[in-house]
Short mmCIF file of N, CA, C and O in Angstrom, two decimals:
data_model
loop_
_atom_site.label_atom_id
_atom_site.label_comp_id
_atom_site.label_asym_id
_atom_site.label_seq_id
_atom_site.Cartn_x
_atom_site.Cartn_y
_atom_site.Cartn_z
N MET A 1 2.05 11.22 -32.37
CA MET A 1 2.08 10.05 -31.51
C MET A 1 1.87 10.39 -30.05
O MET A 1 1.26 9.65 -29.33
N ALA A 2 2.40 11.53 -29.59
CA ALA A 2 2.26 11.88 -28.18
C ALA A 2 0.79 12.06 -27.81
O ALA A 2 0.39 11.76 -26.70
N GLY A 3 -0.01 12.54 -28.75
CA GLY A 3 -1.42 12.73 -28.47
C GLY A 3 -2.15 11.42 -28.23
O GLY A 3 -3.05 11.35 -27.41
N THR A 4 -1.76 10.36 -28.92
CA THR A 4 -2.42 9.07 -28.73
C THR A 4 -2.06 8.45 -27.39
O THR A 4 -2.86 7.74 -26.79
N GLN A 5 -0.87 8.69 -26.90
CA GLN A 5 -0.49 8.18 -25.57
C GLN A 5 -1.15 8.98 -24.47
O GLN A 5 -1.52 8.45 -23.44
N ALA A 6 -1.30 10.28 -24.70
CA ALA A 6 -1.92 11.13 -23.68
C ALA A 6 -3.40 10.83 -23.53
O ALA A 6 -3.94 10.92 -22.43
N GLN A 7 -4.06 10.46 -24.61
CA GLN A 7 -5.50 10.17 -24.56
C GLN A 7 -5.84 9.04 -23.60
O GLN A 7 -6.69 9.21 -22.74
N PRO A 8 -5.20 7.85 -23.71
CA PRO A 8 -5.51 6.78 -22.76
C PRO A 8 -5.17 7.15 -21.32
O PRO A 8 -5.88 6.81 -20.40
N GLN A 9 -4.07 7.88 -21.13
CA GLN A 9 -3.69 8.30 -19.77
C GLN A 9 -4.74 9.24 -19.20
O GLN A 9 -5.15 9.09 -18.06
N ALA A 10 -5.18 10.21 -19.99
CA ALA A 10 -6.21 11.14 -19.54
C ALA A 10 -7.50 10.41 -19.24
O ALA A 10 -8.19 10.71 -18.26
N SER A 11 -7.83 9.42 -20.06
CA SER A 11 -9.03 8.64 -19.84
C SER A 11 -8.94 7.87 -18.52
O SER A 11 -9.90 7.81 -17.75
N GLY A 12 -7.77 7.30 -18.24
CA GLY A 12 -7.57 6.59 -16.98
C GLY A 12 -7.65 7.51 -15.78
O GLY A 12 -8.20 7.16 -14.74
N GLU A 13 -7.09 8.72 -15.92
CA GLU A 13 -7.15 9.69 -14.84
C GLU A 13 -8.59 10.12 -14.58
O GLU A 13 -9.01 10.25 -13.43
N LEU A 14 -9.35 10.34 -15.64
CA LEU A 14 -10.76 10.71 -15.48
C LEU A 14 -11.54 9.60 -14.81
O LEU A 14 -12.42 9.86 -13.98
N GLU A 15 -11.22 8.35 -15.14
CA GLU A 15 -11.90 7.21 -14.51
C GLU A 15 -11.59 7.17 -13.02
O GLU A 15 -12.49 6.95 -12.20
N LEU A 16 -10.33 7.39 -12.64
CA LEU A 16 -9.97 7.41 -11.21
C LEU A 16 -10.69 8.54 -10.48
O LEU A 16 -11.21 8.34 -9.37
N LEU A 17 -10.73 9.72 -11.09
CA LEU A 17 -11.43 10.84 -10.46
C LEU A 17 -12.92 10.54 -10.33
O LEU A 17 -13.54 10.85 -9.31
N SER A 18 -13.49 9.92 -11.34
CA SER A 18 -14.90 9.55 -11.30
C SER A 18 -15.17 8.57 -10.17
O SER A 18 -16.17 8.70 -9.44
N GLN A 19 -14.29 7.58 -10.01
CA GLN A 19 -14.43 6.62 -8.92
C GLN A 19 -14.34 7.31 -7.57
O GLN A 19 -15.09 6.99 -6.64
N MET A 20 -13.41 8.26 -7.44
CA MET A 20 -13.26 8.98 -6.18
C MET A 20 -14.53 9.76 -5.84
O MET A 20 -15.01 9.73 -4.70
N ILE A 21 -15.10 10.43 -6.82
CA ILE A 21 -16.31 11.21 -6.60
C ILE A 21 -17.46 10.29 -6.21
O ILE A 21 -18.24 10.59 -5.29
N GLU A 22 -17.57 9.16 -6.87
CA GLU A 22 -18.62 8.18 -6.55
C GLU A 22 -18.47 7.67 -5.12
O GLU A 22 -19.45 7.56 -4.38
N GLU A 23 -17.25 7.37 -4.71
CA GLU A 23 -17.02 6.88 -3.36
C GLU A 23 -17.29 7.95 -2.32
O GLU A 23 -17.85 7.67 -1.26
N ILE A 24 -16.91 9.18 -2.60
CA ILE A 24 -17.15 10.28 -1.66
C ILE A 24 -18.65 10.44 -1.43
O ILE A 24 -19.10 10.63 -0.30
N SER A 25 -19.42 10.36 -2.50
CA SER A 25 -20.86 10.56 -2.37
C SER A 25 -21.56 9.37 -1.72
O SER A 25 -22.65 9.52 -1.18
N GLY A 26 -20.94 8.18 -1.74
CA GLY A 26 -21.63 7.00 -1.23
C GLY A 26 -21.11 6.48 0.09
O GLY A 26 -21.73 5.59 0.67
N GLU A 27 -20.02 7.00 0.59
CA GLU A 27 -19.39 6.46 1.81
C GLU A 27 -19.77 7.30 3.03
O GLU A 27 -19.67 8.52 3.00
N LEU A 28 -20.19 6.62 4.07
CA LEU A 28 -20.53 7.32 5.31
C LEU A 28 -19.39 7.27 6.32
O LEU A 28 -19.25 8.17 7.13
N ALA A 29 -18.59 6.22 6.30
CA ALA A 29 -17.47 6.08 7.23
C ALA A 29 -16.27 6.85 6.67
O ALA A 29 -15.80 6.57 5.56
N LEU A 30 -15.76 7.81 7.42
CA LEU A 30 -14.73 8.71 6.92
C LEU A 30 -13.39 8.04 6.67
O LEU A 30 -12.78 8.22 5.61
N GLU A 31 -12.89 7.27 7.61
CA GLU A 31 -11.53 6.73 7.48
C GLU A 31 -11.37 5.74 6.32
O GLU A 31 -10.39 5.84 5.57
N PRO A 32 -12.30 4.81 6.08
CA PRO A 32 -12.16 3.97 4.88
C PRO A 32 -12.20 4.78 3.58
O PRO A 32 -11.47 4.49 2.64
N LEU A 33 -13.03 5.80 3.56
CA LEU A 33 -13.11 6.67 2.39
C LEU A 33 -11.78 7.38 2.17
O LEU A 33 -11.26 7.42 1.05
N LEU A 34 -11.20 7.93 3.22
CA LEU A 34 -9.93 8.65 3.08
C LEU A 34 -8.80 7.71 2.66
O LEU A 34 -7.91 8.11 1.91
N THR A 35 -8.84 6.47 3.12
CA THR A 35 -7.83 5.49 2.70
C THR A 35 -7.94 5.24 1.21
O THR A 35 -6.93 5.21 0.49
N ARG A 36 -9.15 5.07 0.71
CA ARG A 36 -9.32 4.86 -0.73
C ARG A 36 -8.92 6.09 -1.53
O ARG A 36 -8.33 5.98 -2.61
N ILE A 37 -9.18 7.27 -1.00
CA ILE A 37 -8.76 8.49 -1.67
C ILE A 37 -7.23 8.56 -1.73
O ILE A 37 -6.66 8.92 -2.76
N ALA A 38 -6.56 8.22 -0.64
CA ALA A 38 -5.09 8.21 -0.63
C ALA A 38 -4.55 7.21 -1.65
O ALA A 38 -3.60 7.52 -2.38
N GLU A 39 -5.15 6.03 -1.71
CA GLU A 39 -4.71 5.02 -2.68
C GLU A 39 -4.89 5.51 -4.11
O GLU A 39 -4.01 5.36 -4.95
N ARG A 40 -6.02 6.12 -4.39
CA ARG A 40 -6.28 6.62 -5.75
C ARG A 40 -5.38 7.81 -6.06
O ARG A 40 -4.95 7.98 -7.20
N ALA A 41 -5.10 8.65 -5.08
CA ALA A 41 -4.22 9.79 -5.31
C ALA A 41 -2.82 9.33 -5.69
O ALA A 41 -2.18 9.92 -6.56
N VAL A 42 -2.34 8.26 -5.06
CA VAL A 42 -1.04 7.69 -5.41
C VAL A 42 -1.05 7.23 -6.86
O VAL A 42 -0.13 7.54 -7.64
N ARG A 43 -2.08 6.51 -7.25
CA ARG A 43 -2.17 6.02 -8.63
C ARG A 43 -2.30 7.18 -9.61
O ARG A 43 -1.68 7.17 -10.68
N LEU A 44 -3.09 8.17 -9.26
CA LEU A 44 -3.36 9.28 -10.16
C LEU A 44 -2.12 10.15 -10.37
O LEU A 44 -1.85 10.59 -11.48
N THR A 45 -1.35 10.38 -9.33
CA THR A 45 -0.20 11.27 -9.43
C THR A 45 1.11 10.55 -9.71
O THR A 45 2.11 11.19 -10.02
N GLY A 46 1.11 9.22 -9.55
CA GLY A 46 2.36 8.48 -9.73
C GLY A 46 3.28 8.60 -8.54
O GLY A 46 4.47 8.28 -8.63
N ALA A 47 2.76 9.04 -7.42
CA ALA A 47 3.56 9.19 -6.20
C ALA A 47 3.88 7.81 -5.61
O ALA A 47 3.23 6.81 -5.95
N ASP A 48 4.87 7.75 -4.75
CA ASP A 48 5.22 6.51 -4.08
C ASP A 48 4.27 6.21 -2.92
O ASP A 48 4.01 5.06 -2.59
N ASP A 49 3.81 7.27 -2.26
CA ASP A 49 2.98 7.08 -1.08
C ASP A 49 2.15 8.34 -0.83
O ASP A 49 2.36 9.37 -1.46
N ALA A 50 1.21 8.20 0.11
CA ALA A 50 0.36 9.33 0.48
C ALA A 50 -0.07 9.17 1.93
O ALA A 50 -0.15 8.07 2.45
N MET A 51 -0.33 10.30 2.55
CA MET A 51 -0.83 10.31 3.92
C MET A 51 -1.85 11.44 4.03
O MET A 51 -1.63 12.53 3.51
N ILE A 52 -2.96 11.15 4.68
CA ILE A 52 -3.99 12.16 4.92
C ILE A 52 -4.11 12.34 6.43
O ILE A 52 -4.25 11.37 7.17
N GLY A 53 -4.04 13.58 6.86
CA GLY A 53 -4.18 13.89 8.27
C GLY A 53 -5.33 14.85 8.49
O GLY A 53 -5.65 15.66 7.62
N LEU A 54 -5.95 14.73 9.64
CA LEU A 54 -7.01 15.65 10.04
C LEU A 54 -6.55 16.42 11.26
O LEU A 54 -5.92 15.86 12.17
N TYR A 55 -6.86 17.68 11.29
CA TYR A 55 -6.47 18.53 12.41
C TYR A 55 -7.33 18.24 13.63
O TYR A 55 -8.55 18.20 13.55
N ASP A 56 -6.68 18.04 14.76
CA ASP A 56 -7.35 17.82 16.04
C ASP A 56 -7.13 19.07 16.88
O ASP A 56 -6.07 19.27 17.46
N PRO A 57 -8.14 19.96 16.93
CA PRO A 57 -7.95 21.22 17.64
C PRO A 57 -7.76 21.04 19.15
O PRO A 57 -7.09 21.85 19.79
N ALA A 58 -8.31 19.99 19.71
CA ALA A 58 -8.15 19.75 21.15
C ALA A 58 -6.69 19.48 21.50
O ALA A 58 -6.21 19.88 22.57
N GLN A 59 -5.99 18.77 20.63
CA GLN A 59 -4.58 18.44 20.85
C GLN A 59 -3.64 19.37 20.08
O GLN A 59 -2.43 19.32 20.28
N ASP A 60 -4.18 20.18 19.18
CA ASP A 60 -3.42 21.07 18.31
C ASP A 60 -2.38 20.29 17.50
O ASP A 60 -1.21 20.67 17.41
N VAL A 61 -2.83 19.16 16.91
CA VAL A 61 -1.95 18.32 16.10
C VAL A 61 -2.72 17.83 14.87
O VAL A 61 -3.94 17.87 14.82
N LEU A 62 -1.95 17.37 13.89
CA LEU A 62 -2.55 16.65 12.76
C LEU A 62 -2.52 15.18 13.09
O LEU A 62 -1.48 14.63 13.46
N ARG A 63 -3.65 14.53 12.99
CA ARG A 63 -3.76 13.10 13.28
C ARG A 63 -3.86 12.34 11.96
O ARG A 63 -4.73 12.62 11.13
N THR A 64 -2.94 11.40 11.73
CA THR A 64 -2.96 10.60 10.51
C THR A 64 -4.16 9.67 10.54
O THR A 64 -4.35 8.93 11.51
N VAL A 65 -4.97 9.75 9.49
CA VAL A 65 -6.17 8.92 9.43
C VAL A 65 -6.18 7.97 8.24
O VAL A 65 -6.98 7.04 8.21
N ALA A 66 -5.29 8.20 7.26
CA ALA A 66 -5.25 7.34 6.09
C ALA A 66 -3.87 7.40 5.46
O ALA A 66 -3.25 8.46 5.44
N THR A 67 -3.41 6.25 4.96
CA THR A 67 -2.13 6.20 4.26
C THR A 67 -2.25 5.25 3.08
O THR A 67 -3.15 4.42 3.01
N SER A 68 -1.28 5.38 2.19
CA SER A 68 -1.14 4.44 1.09
C SER A 68 0.35 4.35 0.75
O SER A 68 0.98 5.37 0.50
N GLY A 69 0.89 3.15 0.82
CA GLY A 69 2.28 2.95 0.44
C GLY A 69 3.31 3.32 1.48
O GLY A 69 4.49 3.31 1.21
N LEU A 70 2.88 3.66 2.68
CA LEU A 70 3.82 4.01 3.74
C LEU A 70 4.02 2.85 4.68
O LEU A 70 3.04 2.27 5.16
N PRO A 71 5.26 2.52 5.01
CA PRO A 71 5.49 1.46 6.00
C PRO A 71 5.08 1.93 7.39
O PRO A 71 5.15 3.12 7.70
N ILE A 72 4.65 1.00 8.21
CA ILE A 72 4.23 1.30 9.58
C ILE A 72 5.33 2.02 10.35
O ILE A 72 5.06 2.91 11.14
N SER A 73 6.60 1.66 10.10
CA SER A 73 7.72 2.27 10.84
C SER A 73 7.78 3.78 10.65
O SER A 73 8.23 4.51 11.52
N VAL A 74 7.31 4.29 9.52
CA VAL A 74 7.32 5.71 9.27
C VAL A 74 6.31 6.42 10.17
O VAL A 74 6.51 7.56 10.58
N LEU A 75 5.23 5.74 10.47
CA LEU A 75 4.15 6.35 11.24
C LEU A 75 4.38 6.31 12.74
O LEU A 75 3.77 7.06 13.48
N ALA A 76 5.24 5.42 13.20
CA ALA A 76 5.46 5.27 14.64
C ALA A 76 6.34 6.36 15.19
O ALA A 76 7.04 7.04 14.56
#
């Protein structure tokens, strides 16, 4: 029985990964793409939230560019 439950879950995970790859190859604007990746990562891993940051060498900080499931108060 465990194998039959794992099959649909694996299929769903593969579909999410496929969608992510398709979006990465077709999106030119970075921040909307990263937001969708964060949203899909939450769904794929079962996490409550996600945040993606990019390193800003001029400021020597990580700058948050995409989130999923995080309240604004956490980011302020």
